[in-house]
GROMACS .gro file of C-alpha atoms in nm:
model
  466
    1ALA     CA    1   0.097   2.714   0.272
    2ASN     CA    2  -0.154   2.965   0.399
    3LEU     CA    3   0.094   3.250   0.423
    4ASN     CA    4  -0.133   3.492   0.606
    5LYS     CA    5  -0.195   3.231   0.875
    6GLN     CA    6   0.177   3.155   0.902
    7LEU     CA    7   0.254   3.525   0.917
    8GLU     CA    8   0.025   3.558   1.220
    9THR     CA    9   0.230   3.290   1.396
   10LEU     CA   10   0.555   3.457   1.296
   11ASN     CA   11   0.439   3.795   1.423
   12LYS     CA   12   0.346   3.639   1.759
   13VAL     CA   13   0.698   3.499   1.787
   14ILE     CA   14   0.845   3.837   1.701
   15SER     CA   15   0.628   4.009   1.964
   16ALA     CA   16   0.717   3.754   2.229
   17ARG     CA   17   1.087   3.808   2.164
   18ALA     CA   18   1.073   4.184   2.125
   19SER     CA   19   1.324   4.238   2.406
   20ALA     CA   20   1.564   3.969   2.288
   21SER     CA   21   1.881   4.075   2.111
   22ALA     CA   22   1.928   3.751   1.915
   23PRO     CA   23   1.791   3.749   1.559
   24ILE     CA   24   1.484   3.546   1.460
   25TRP     CA   25   1.542   3.299   1.181
   26VAL     CA   26   1.266   3.207   0.937
   27SER     CA   27   1.293   2.860   0.783
   28SER     CA   28   1.102   2.552   0.679
   29SER     CA   29   1.001   2.325   0.966
   30CYS     CA   30   1.219   2.039   0.840
   31SER     CA   31   1.445   1.928   0.556
   32LEU     CA   32   1.304   1.950   0.203
   33LEU     CA   33   1.466   1.617   0.112
   34HIS     CA   34   1.131   1.446   0.067
   35SER     CA   35   0.963   1.727  -0.128
   36PRO     CA   36   0.976   1.721  -0.509
   37HIS     CA   37   1.217   1.978  -0.647
   38SER     CA   38   0.993   2.225  -0.829
   39LEU     CA   39   0.647   2.285  -0.973
   40LYS     CA   40   0.793   2.433  -1.292
   41PRO     CA   41   0.796   2.100  -1.485
   42GLU     CA   42   0.429   2.052  -1.395
   43ALA     CA   43   0.313   2.356  -1.595
   44GLY     CA   44   0.099   2.222  -1.878
   45HIS     CA   45   0.070   1.885  -1.705
   46LEU     CA   46  -0.139   1.991  -1.405
   47ASP     CA   47  -0.418   2.245  -1.445
   48GLU     CA   48  -0.364   2.598  -1.317
   49GLU     CA   49  -0.605   2.558  -1.026
   50THR     CA   50  -0.427   2.250  -0.893
   51LEU     CA   51  -0.086   2.411  -0.943
   52GLY     CA   52  -0.201   2.697  -0.723
   53TRP     CA   53  -0.277   2.457  -0.439
   54LEU     CA   54   0.069   2.300  -0.434
   55SER     CA   55   0.422   2.401  -0.341
   56PHE     CA   56   0.734   2.187  -0.382
   57ALA     CA   57   1.085   2.258  -0.252
   58GLU     CA   58   1.157   2.567  -0.462
   59GLU     CA   59   0.814   2.712  -0.391
   60LYS     CA   60   0.848   2.645  -0.018
   61ILE     CA   61   1.177   2.836  -0.015
   62GLU     CA   62   1.006   3.124  -0.194
   63GLU     CA   63   0.731   3.116   0.069
   64VAL     CA   64   0.989   3.136   0.347
   65ALA     CA   65   1.142   3.441   0.178
   66ILE     CA   66   0.798   3.606   0.147
   67LEU     CA   67   0.724   3.547   0.516
   68ALA     CA   68   1.059   3.694   0.620
   69ALA     CA   69   1.003   3.999   0.400
   70ALA     CA   70   0.644   4.043   0.525
   71ALA     CA   71   0.763   4.039   0.886
   72ILE     CA   72   0.985   4.339   0.809
   73ASN     CA   73   0.761   4.526   0.561
   74ARG     CA   74   0.432   4.365   0.461
   75SER     CA   75   0.370   4.613   0.181
   76SER     CA   76   0.681   4.491   0.000
   77VAL     CA   77   0.517   4.151  -0.063
   78GLU     CA   78   0.149   4.243  -0.043
   79ALA     CA   79   0.084   4.124  -0.399
   80GLN     CA   80   0.230   3.779  -0.322
   81LEU     CA   81   0.027   3.754   0.000
   82GLN     CA   82  -0.295   3.843  -0.181
   83SER     CA   83  -0.221   3.594  -0.457
   84ASN     CA   84  -0.161   3.325  -0.195
   85ALA     CA   85  -0.485   3.415  -0.015
   86ALA     CA   86  -0.681   3.381  -0.340
   87LYS     CA   87  -0.537   3.033  -0.398
   88VAL     CA   88  -0.617   2.927  -0.041
   89LEU     CA   89  -0.975   3.049  -0.083
   90SER     CA   90  -1.004   2.872  -0.418
   91ARG     CA   91  -0.905   2.544  -0.254
   92GLN     CA   92  -1.147   2.594   0.036
   93GLN     CA   93  -1.441   2.658  -0.198
   94SER     CA   94  -1.365   2.414  -0.479
   95GLU     CA   95  -1.622   2.141  -0.547
   96ARG     CA   96  -1.329   1.923  -0.655
   97ILE     CA   97  -1.206   1.913  -0.295
   98THR     CA   98  -1.519   1.833  -0.095
   99ARG     CA   99  -1.789   1.610  -0.240
  100PRO     CA  100  -2.095   1.572  -0.016
  101ALA     CA  101  -2.181   1.218  -0.130
  102VAL     CA  102  -1.838   1.089  -0.021
  103GLN     CA  103  -1.850   1.273   0.311
  104GLN     CA  104  -2.204   1.154   0.386
  105ARG     CA  105  -2.127   0.792   0.306
  106LEU     CA  106  -1.838   0.786   0.553
  107ALA     CA  107  -2.037   0.969   0.821
  108SER     CA  108  -2.331   0.727   0.794
  109LEU     CA  109  -2.134   0.409   0.875
  110ASN     CA  110  -2.221   0.202   1.181
  111GLU     CA  111  -2.032  -0.070   1.368
  112THR     CA  112  -2.155  -0.347   1.134
  113PHE     CA  113  -1.919  -0.215   0.865
  114TYR     CA  114  -1.617  -0.303   1.077
  115SER     CA  115  -1.680  -0.673   1.148
  116ARG     CA  116  -1.690  -0.996   0.948
  117GLN     CA  117  -2.006  -1.208   0.959
  118ALA     CA  118  -1.846  -1.465   1.191
  119PRO     CA  119  -1.535  -1.493   1.410
  120PHE     CA  120  -1.215  -1.634   1.263
  121ASN     CA  121  -1.245  -1.989   1.396
  122GLU     CA  122  -1.581  -2.028   1.222
  123ARG     CA  123  -1.460  -1.866   0.900
  124GLN     CA  124  -1.154  -2.089   0.896
  125GLN     CA  125  -1.363  -2.406   0.881
  126VAL     CA  126  -1.580  -2.266   0.602
  127GLN     CA  127  -1.274  -2.155   0.404
  128ARG     CA  128  -1.102  -2.490   0.441
  129SER     CA  129  -1.405  -2.658   0.294
  130ALA     CA  130  -1.433  -2.405   0.011
  131LEU     CA  131  -1.064  -2.385  -0.086
  132GLN     CA  132  -0.947  -2.741  -0.018
  133LEU     CA  133  -0.587  -2.633   0.039
  134PRO     CA  134  -0.321  -2.879   0.161
  135LEU     CA  135  -0.136  -2.854   0.490
  136PHE     CA  136   0.131  -2.582   0.473
  137PRO     CA  137  -0.018  -2.401   0.170
  138THR     CA  138   0.229  -2.223  -0.057
  139THR     CA  139   0.184  -1.882  -0.218
  140THR     CA  140   0.376  -1.569  -0.317
  141ILE     CA  141   0.317  -1.212  -0.208
  142GLY     CA  142   0.190  -1.069  -0.536
  143SER     CA  143   0.427  -0.928  -0.796
  144PHE     CA  144   0.652  -1.120  -1.036
  145PRO     CA  145   0.956  -0.985  -1.224
  146GLN     CA  146   0.901  -0.659  -1.411
  147THR     CA  147   1.131  -0.756  -1.697
  148ALA     CA  148   1.277  -0.526  -1.961
  149GLU     CA  149   1.008  -0.654  -2.199
  150VAL     CA  150   0.731  -0.556  -1.955
  151ARG     CA  151   0.876  -0.208  -1.903
  152LYS     CA  152   0.929  -0.161  -2.277
  153ALA     CA  153   0.569  -0.255  -2.359
  154ARG     CA  154   0.438  -0.015  -2.092
  155ALA     CA  155   0.655   0.269  -2.221
  156GLN     CA  156   0.541   0.207  -2.580
  157PHE     CA  157   0.179   0.204  -2.467
  158ARG     CA  158   0.215   0.532  -2.278
  159LYS     CA  159   0.382   0.695  -2.578
  160GLY     CA  160   0.103   0.577  -2.807
  161ALA     CA  161   0.332   0.344  -3.000
  162LEU     CA  162   0.138   0.039  -2.882
  163SER     CA  163  -0.241   0.023  -2.908
  164THR     CA  164  -0.462  -0.054  -2.612
  165ALA     CA  165  -0.561  -0.384  -2.771
  166LYS     CA  166  -0.200  -0.489  -2.837
  167TYR     CA  167  -0.090  -0.387  -2.488
  168GLN     CA  168  -0.372  -0.583  -2.329
  169GLU     CA  169  -0.283  -0.880  -2.546
  170PHE     CA  170   0.075  -0.858  -2.417
  171LEU     CA  171  -0.038  -0.832  -2.053
  172ASP     CA  172  -0.273  -1.127  -2.090
  173ALA     CA  173   0.007  -1.339  -2.236
  174GLU     CA  174   0.244  -1.249  -1.951
  175THR     CA  175  -0.026  -1.320  -1.693
  176ARG     CA  176  -0.112  -1.657  -1.844
  177LYS     CA  177   0.254  -1.764  -1.859
  178CYS     CA  178   0.305  -1.659  -1.496
  179ILE     CA  179   0.001  -1.847  -1.369
  180GLU     CA  180   0.069  -2.160  -1.571
  181TRP     CA  181   0.427  -2.170  -1.440
  182GLN     CA  182   0.312  -2.131  -1.077
  183ASP     CA  183   0.065  -2.413  -1.128
  184GLU     CA  184   0.331  -2.629  -1.292
  185ILE     CA  185   0.574  -2.609  -0.998
  186GLY     CA  186   0.300  -2.682  -0.743
  187LEU     CA  187   0.219  -2.350  -0.574
  188ASP     CA  188  -0.123  -2.371  -0.409
  189VAL     CA  189  -0.259  -2.015  -0.417
  190LEU     CA  190  -0.151  -1.824  -0.726
  191VAL     CA  191  -0.113  -1.458  -0.821
  192HIS     CA  192  -0.144  -1.287  -1.158
  193GLY     CA  193   0.197  -1.115  -1.138
  194GLU     CA  194   0.086  -0.749  -1.150
  195PHE     CA  195   0.244  -0.679  -1.490
  196GLU     CA  196  -0.002  -0.396  -1.550
  197ARG     CA  197   0.117  -0.204  -1.244
  198THR     CA  198   0.414   0.029  -1.211
  199ASP     CA  199   0.370   0.077  -0.838
  200MET     CA  200   0.136  -0.064  -0.574
  201VAL     CA  201   0.004   0.283  -0.486
  202GLU     CA  202   0.028   0.468  -0.818
  203PHE     CA  203  -0.189   0.209  -0.993
  204PHE     CA  204  -0.479   0.259  -0.752
  205GLY     CA  205  -0.438   0.635  -0.736
  206GLU     CA  206  -0.472   0.649  -1.114
  207ASN     CA  207  -0.805   0.472  -1.085
  208LEU     CA  208  -0.952   0.670  -0.794
  209GLU     CA  209  -1.104   1.015  -0.785
  210GLY     CA  210  -0.938   1.271  -0.556
  211PHE     CA  211  -0.583   1.199  -0.679
  212VAL     CA  212  -0.353   1.381  -0.920
  213PHE     CA  213  -0.013   1.275  -1.051
  214THR     CA  214   0.289   1.487  -1.120
  215LYS     CA  215   0.521   1.462  -1.418
  216LYS     CA  216   0.851   1.512  -1.237
  217GLY     CA  217   0.757   1.492  -0.868
  218TRP     CA  218   1.027   1.241  -0.776
  219VAL     CA  219   1.147   1.198  -0.418
  220GLN     CA  220   1.405   0.967  -0.261
  221SER     CA  221   1.263   0.649  -0.108
  222TYR     CA  222   1.584   0.481   0.009
  223GLY     CA  223   1.937   0.458  -0.128
  224SER     CA  224   1.922   0.540  -0.498
  225ARG     CA  225   1.557   0.437  -0.530
  226CYS     CA  226   1.314   0.717  -0.603
  227VAL     CA  227   0.936   0.721  -0.623
  228LYS     CA  228   0.677   0.962  -0.762
  229PRO     CA  229   0.398   0.967  -0.503
  230PRO     CA  230   0.045   1.064  -0.602
  231VAL     CA  231  -0.115   1.373  -0.452
  232ILE     CA  232  -0.443   1.328  -0.264
  233PHE     CA  233  -0.604   1.667  -0.309
  234GLY     CA  234  -0.974   1.596  -0.252
  235ASP     CA  235  -1.235   1.347  -0.137
  236VAL     CA  236  -1.159   0.994  -0.258
  237SER     CA  237  -1.399   0.758  -0.431
  238ARG     CA  238  -1.392   0.475  -0.684
  239PRO     CA  239  -1.568   0.561  -1.011
  240LYS     CA  240  -1.541   0.206  -1.148
  241ALA     CA  241  -1.386  -0.134  -1.076
  242MET     CA  242  -1.006  -0.129  -1.087
  243THR     CA  243  -0.885  -0.490  -1.084
  244VAL     CA  244  -1.189  -0.708  -1.146
  245ASP     CA  245  -1.133  -0.772  -1.519
  246VAL     CA  246  -0.769  -0.867  -1.461
  247ALA     CA  247  -0.859  -1.092  -1.167
  248ARG     CA  248  -1.138  -1.262  -1.361
  249PHE     CA  249  -0.903  -1.333  -1.653
  250ALA     CA  250  -0.630  -1.456  -1.418
  251GLN     CA  251  -0.869  -1.696  -1.245
  252SER     CA  252  -0.978  -1.829  -1.583
  253CYS     CA  253  -0.614  -1.930  -1.645
  254SER     CA  254  -0.625  -2.155  -1.337
  255PRO     CA  255  -0.952  -2.349  -1.321
  256SER     CA  256  -0.835  -2.576  -1.038
  257LYS     CA  257  -0.649  -2.337  -0.804
  258PRO     CA  258  -0.746  -2.002  -0.651
  259VAL     CA  259  -0.581  -1.686  -0.782
  260LYS     CA  260  -0.559  -1.399  -0.535
  261GLY     CA  261  -0.719  -1.065  -0.601
  262MET     CA  262  -0.443  -0.814  -0.522
  263LEU     CA  263  -0.514  -0.476  -0.361
  264THR     CA  264  -0.323  -0.214  -0.163
  265GLY     CA  265  -0.470  -0.119   0.173
  266PRO     CA  266  -0.597   0.225   0.272
  267VAL     CA  267  -0.319   0.307   0.521
  268THR     CA  268  -0.044   0.224   0.270
  269ILE     CA  269  -0.210   0.428  -0.005
  270LEU     CA  270  -0.233   0.715   0.243
  271GLN     CA  271   0.125   0.682   0.371
  272TRP     CA  272   0.282   0.660   0.027
  273SER     CA  273   0.100   0.965  -0.109
  274PHE     CA  274   0.118   1.340  -0.047
  275VAL     CA  275  -0.196   1.389   0.160
  276ARG     CA  276  -0.430   1.688   0.184
  277ASP     CA  277  -0.400   1.880   0.511
  278ASP     CA  278  -0.750   2.023   0.541
  279GLN     CA  279  -0.905   1.722   0.715
  280PRO     CA  280  -0.776   1.449   0.952
  281ARG     CA  281  -0.569   1.178   0.787
  282SER     CA  282  -0.801   0.923   0.943
  283GLN     CA  283  -1.091   1.068   0.745
  284THR     CA  284  -0.901   1.049   0.418
  285ALA     CA  285  -0.802   0.691   0.503
  286GLY     CA  286  -1.168   0.609   0.566
  287GLN     CA  287  -1.262   0.737   0.221
  288ILE     CA  288  -0.990   0.523   0.062
  289ALA     CA  289  -1.111   0.226   0.267
  290LEU     CA  290  -1.462   0.258   0.126
  291ALA     CA  291  -1.321   0.262  -0.227
  292ILE     CA  292  -1.119  -0.053  -0.154
  293ARG     CA  293  -1.424  -0.211   0.014
  294ASP     CA  294  -1.622  -0.165  -0.308
  295GLU     CA  295  -1.341  -0.335  -0.500
  296VAL     CA  296  -1.322  -0.626  -0.254
  297VAL     CA  297  -1.696  -0.687  -0.281
  298ASP     CA  298  -1.679  -0.674  -0.661
  299LEU     CA  299  -1.388  -0.919  -0.668
  300GLU     CA  300  -1.586  -1.164  -0.457
  301ALA     CA  301  -1.886  -1.127  -0.688
  302ALA     CA  302  -1.655  -1.205  -0.982
  303GLY     CA  303  -1.567  -1.541  -0.825
  304ILE     CA  304  -1.238  -1.451  -0.656
  305LYS     CA  305  -1.213  -1.662  -0.340
  306VAL     CA  306  -0.888  -1.520  -0.195
  307ILE     CA  307  -0.834  -1.144  -0.174
  308GLN     CA  308  -0.515  -0.983  -0.043
  309VAL     CA  309  -0.516  -0.627   0.092
  310ASP     CA  310  -0.156  -0.527   0.162
  311GLU     CA  311  -0.062  -0.293   0.447
  312PRO     CA  312   0.319  -0.273   0.454
  313ALA     CA  313   0.314   0.090   0.571
  314ILE     CA  314   0.120   0.062   0.898
  315ARG     CA  315   0.437   0.062   1.110
  316GLU     CA  316   0.599   0.358   0.933
  317GLY     CA  317   0.285   0.564   0.989
  318LEU     CA  318   0.330   0.564   1.366
  319PRO     CA  319   0.332   0.922   1.501
  320LEU     CA  320   0.651   1.072   1.644
  321ARG     CA  321   0.499   1.086   1.995
  322LYS     CA  322   0.433   0.751   2.159
  323SER     CA  323   0.136   0.907   2.333
  324ASP     CA  324  -0.031   0.927   1.990
  325TYR     CA  325   0.034   0.560   1.898
  326GLU     CA  326  -0.291   0.423   2.038
  327ALA     CA  327  -0.518   0.662   1.848
  328TYR     CA  328  -0.330   0.608   1.521
  329LEU     CA  329  -0.333   0.229   1.547
  330LYS     CA  330  -0.704   0.237   1.636
  331TRP     CA  331  -0.806   0.415   1.318
  332SER     CA  332  -0.555   0.219   1.109
  333VAL     CA  333  -0.716  -0.107   1.220
  334ASP     CA  334  -1.063   0.041   1.166
  335VAL     CA  335  -0.998   0.142   0.805
  336PHE     CA  336  -0.850  -0.198   0.719
  337ARG     CA  337  -1.155  -0.369   0.862
  338LEU     CA  338  -1.381  -0.126   0.680
  339ALA     CA  339  -1.206  -0.221   0.356
  340THR     CA  340  -1.225  -0.598   0.408
  341THR     CA  341  -1.535  -0.694   0.606
  342GLY     CA  342  -1.795  -0.676   0.329
  343VAL     CA  343  -1.738  -1.036   0.213
  344ARG     CA  344  -1.886  -1.374   0.301
  345ASN     CA  345  -1.724  -1.612   0.549
  346GLU     CA  346  -1.587  -1.839   0.276
  347THR     CA  347  -1.387  -1.558   0.114
  348GLN     CA  348  -1.035  -1.562   0.256
  349ILE     CA  349  -0.881  -1.222   0.332
  350HIS     CA  350  -0.502  -1.198   0.328
  351SER     CA  351  -0.271  -0.911   0.416
  352HIS     CA  352   0.103  -0.858   0.389
  353PHE     CA  353   0.350  -0.670   0.608
  354CYS     CA  354   0.705  -0.572   0.521
  355TYR     CA  355   1.010  -0.497   0.730
  356SER     CA  356   0.903  -0.357   1.066
  357ASP     CA  357   0.950  -0.380   1.439
  358PHE     CA  358   0.648  -0.604   1.475
  359ASN     CA  359   0.645  -0.593   1.854
  360GLU     CA  360   0.521  -0.233   1.836
  361ILE     CA  361   0.231  -0.311   1.604
  362PHE     CA  362   0.155  -0.680   1.658
  363THR     CA  363  -0.152  -0.612   1.870
  364ALA     CA  364  -0.283  -0.396   1.585
  365ILE     CA  365  -0.203  -0.671   1.332
  366LYS     CA  366  -0.412  -0.912   1.538
  367GLY     CA  367  -0.693  -0.656   1.544
  368LEU     CA  368  -0.713  -0.646   1.165
  369ASP     CA  369  -0.895  -0.982   1.178
  370ALA     CA  370  -0.739  -1.100   0.852
  371ASP     CA  371  -0.771  -1.470   0.780
  372VAL     CA  372  -0.408  -1.502   0.666
  373ILE     CA  373  -0.113  -1.267   0.702
  374THR     CA  374   0.218  -1.299   0.521
  375ILE     CA  375   0.494  -1.120   0.700
  376GLU     CA  376   0.866  -1.047   0.670
  377ASN     CA  377   1.072  -1.289   0.872
  378SER     CA  378   1.395  -1.407   0.712
  379LYS     CA  379   1.584  -1.077   0.699
  380SER     CA  380   1.512  -1.004   1.064
  381ASP     CA  381   1.659  -1.343   1.159
  382LEU     CA  382   1.334  -1.486   1.297
  383LYS     CA  383   1.275  -1.190   1.533
  384LEU     CA  384   0.908  -1.236   1.449
  385LEU     CA  385   0.913  -1.539   1.676
  386GLY     CA  386   0.970  -1.309   1.972
  387ALA     CA  387   0.652  -1.117   1.884
  388LEU     CA  388   0.463  -1.445   1.854
  389GLU     CA  389   0.585  -1.554   2.195
  390VAL     CA  390   0.479  -1.226   2.355
  391HIS     CA  391   0.150  -1.164   2.179
  392GLY     CA  392   0.038  -1.498   2.035
  393TYR     CA  393  -0.150  -1.530   1.706
  394SER     CA  394  -0.448  -1.754   1.641
  395ALA     CA  395  -0.515  -1.690   1.270
  396GLU     CA  396  -0.315  -1.827   0.977
  397ILE     CA  397   0.027  -1.680   0.906
  398GLY     CA  398   0.306  -1.709   0.650
  399PRO     CA  399   0.638  -1.579   0.784
  400GLY     CA  400   0.872  -1.528   0.487
  401LEU     CA  401   1.114  -1.812   0.425
  402TYR     CA  402   1.366  -1.614   0.220
  403ASP     CA  403   1.473  -1.255   0.154
  404ILE     CA  404   1.366  -1.140  -0.192
  405HIS     CA  405   1.587  -0.830  -0.180
  406SER     CA  406   1.891  -1.046  -0.254
  407PRO     CA  407   1.949  -1.231  -0.583
  408ARG     CA  408   2.088  -1.522  -0.383
  409VAL     CA  409   1.887  -1.844  -0.424
  410PRO     CA  410   1.809  -2.002  -0.083
  411SER     CA  411   1.868  -2.374  -0.056
  412VAL     CA  412   1.604  -2.627   0.042
  413ASP     CA  413   1.796  -2.708   0.361
  414GLU     CA  414   1.819  -2.341   0.461
  415MET     CA  415   1.446  -2.278   0.419
  416ALA     CA  416   1.355  -2.613   0.575
  417ALA     CA  417   1.547  -2.522   0.891
  418ARG     CA  418   1.365  -2.189   0.911
  419PHE     CA  419   1.029  -2.360   0.849
  420ALA     CA  420   1.098  -2.617   1.121
  421ALA     CA  421   1.173  -2.336   1.369
  422LEU     CA  422   0.842  -2.171   1.283
  423GLN     CA  423   0.648  -2.490   1.352
  424LYS     CA  424   0.753  -2.471   1.718
  425TYR     CA  425   0.554  -2.150   1.754
  426ILE     CA  426   0.275  -2.181   1.495
  427PRO     CA  427   0.028  -2.471   1.469
  428ALA     CA  428   0.083  -2.669   1.150
  429GLU     CA  429  -0.274  -2.610   1.033
  430ASN     CA  430  -0.216  -2.232   1.048
  431LEU     CA  431   0.128  -2.211   0.883
  432TRP     CA  432   0.188  -2.102   0.522
  433ALA     CA  433   0.508  -2.113   0.313
  434ASN     CA  434   0.596  -1.801   0.112
  435PRO     CA  435   0.874  -1.551   0.035
  436ASP     CA  436   0.927  -1.234   0.239
  437CYS     CA  437   0.786  -0.991  -0.017
  438GLY     CA  438   0.689  -0.938  -0.382
  439LEU     CA  439   0.920  -1.047  -0.662
  440LYS     CA  440   0.898  -0.742  -0.889
  441THR     CA  441   1.265  -0.645  -0.859
  442ARG     CA  442   1.404  -0.991  -0.912
  443GLY     CA  443   1.495  -1.176  -1.231
  444TRP     CA  444   1.312  -1.484  -1.351
  445PRO     CA  445   1.606  -1.729  -1.314
  446GLU     CA  446   1.649  -1.676  -0.937
  447VAL     CA  447   1.272  -1.650  -0.886
  448LYS     CA  448   1.212  -1.985  -1.049
  449GLU     CA  449   1.486  -2.166  -0.860
  450SER     CA  450   1.388  -2.009  -0.526
  451LEU     CA  451   1.018  -2.090  -0.556
  452ILE     CA  452   1.085  -2.446  -0.672
  453ASN     CA  453   1.292  -2.491  -0.355
  454LEU     CA  454   1.018  -2.332  -0.143
  455VAL     CA  455   0.756  -2.572  -0.279
  456ALA     CA  456   0.991  -2.863  -0.205
  457VAL     CA  457   1.020  -2.744   0.157
  458ALA     CA  458   0.641  -2.743   0.199
  459LYS     CA  459   0.602  -3.086   0.039
  460ASP     CA  460   0.873  -3.234   0.262
  461ALA     CA  461   0.711  -3.081   0.569
  462ARG     CA  462   0.376  -3.240   0.476
  463LYS     CA  463   0.542  -3.580   0.453
  464GLN     CA  464   0.709  -3.537   0.791
  465HIS     CA  465   0.382  -3.425   0.945
  466ALA     CA  466   0.176  -3.710   0.802
   0.00000   0.00000   0.00000
């Protein structure tokens, strides 16, 4: 924190309450539950300059103590205040923070960067001709099981016990097996499985400029699950392609079926990171969007015909005040479109949304202008249908047919009943069959049985519709 600036605020409060007899308490603005514990483990991992720009829970408590002491006797903590001021100035002046080329590129955009070449109904016809998918196409959301073998190989690689060549050989073998199995059971649009990724945000942050990663910066996500978010400290750009080689190899494993290029969207990368506070979040999201846009265009050039840009975090990014919803959703839609509109009409853009109150954001989802969305449905007991009734949806959509967060294998009859209910609200030519979410946390036995049942549901539905 900028302690001198905060001290000015504190002194104003003290002056305003000069006649009050009750004491003034100095504290953090909220719980420190979602701050990493301490910067001490980061010494030697992060450079000294970056360390000076950060404060975790322990450091925030120390800052509170300094502010309280300064309010009573500034001279007692003058050295700490001067040290803090030097770090604040260092951050303001650092060329690592603000890079003119990135700022200028974002500022120079015009409205053409936010629209596809043609409206959806025209793109849909072109994509149907290009992809030749059956009625009720089947797909998965992206990830496949991160088995003990996958985690062990990654750990060995990071420790230097497994060479880059051997690790890549392992990843290629896992990818090929995953794709060949999907093809074998009859899925229509395949994925590579994401075995090279630990996390859908961390992977991209590691490949973008403007991010740093902590060694022990763990925070609670939910329950006993913890995550280690990246830190966005400066302007974001993409120095080189991030997923193109993997996508090209994956597509080569399936000459007859499309394999999706898999990316995380700009809002989700923003929401699941610690974000710099010296510029609007919308501006940082725009920078991320341009980096993802470059990747989308490169994937298309590499022959990838279906590209998925996931945005599961749009709903959780809603501001606390409802009066701020409209502005937030406006720039959230804009950055998604900025990331995805640089492709030709025949390239099919997908997006995925996790557990949310979709009624609050469904108008924004429509505004994304994605060709296909896959969306949580089974766990919320078909509440999505209410949003469809209220708002309507004219593009293609795949409401999840089963909950991947449970190891339970859904039966064909169970999923068929859910699929039949969906057909009352969604035109058959626009309806996809897929799970609720990615399969990373599941085991292969239940994944195989569940997806075989899902494919059977789609095939039966085609027969009934013929």
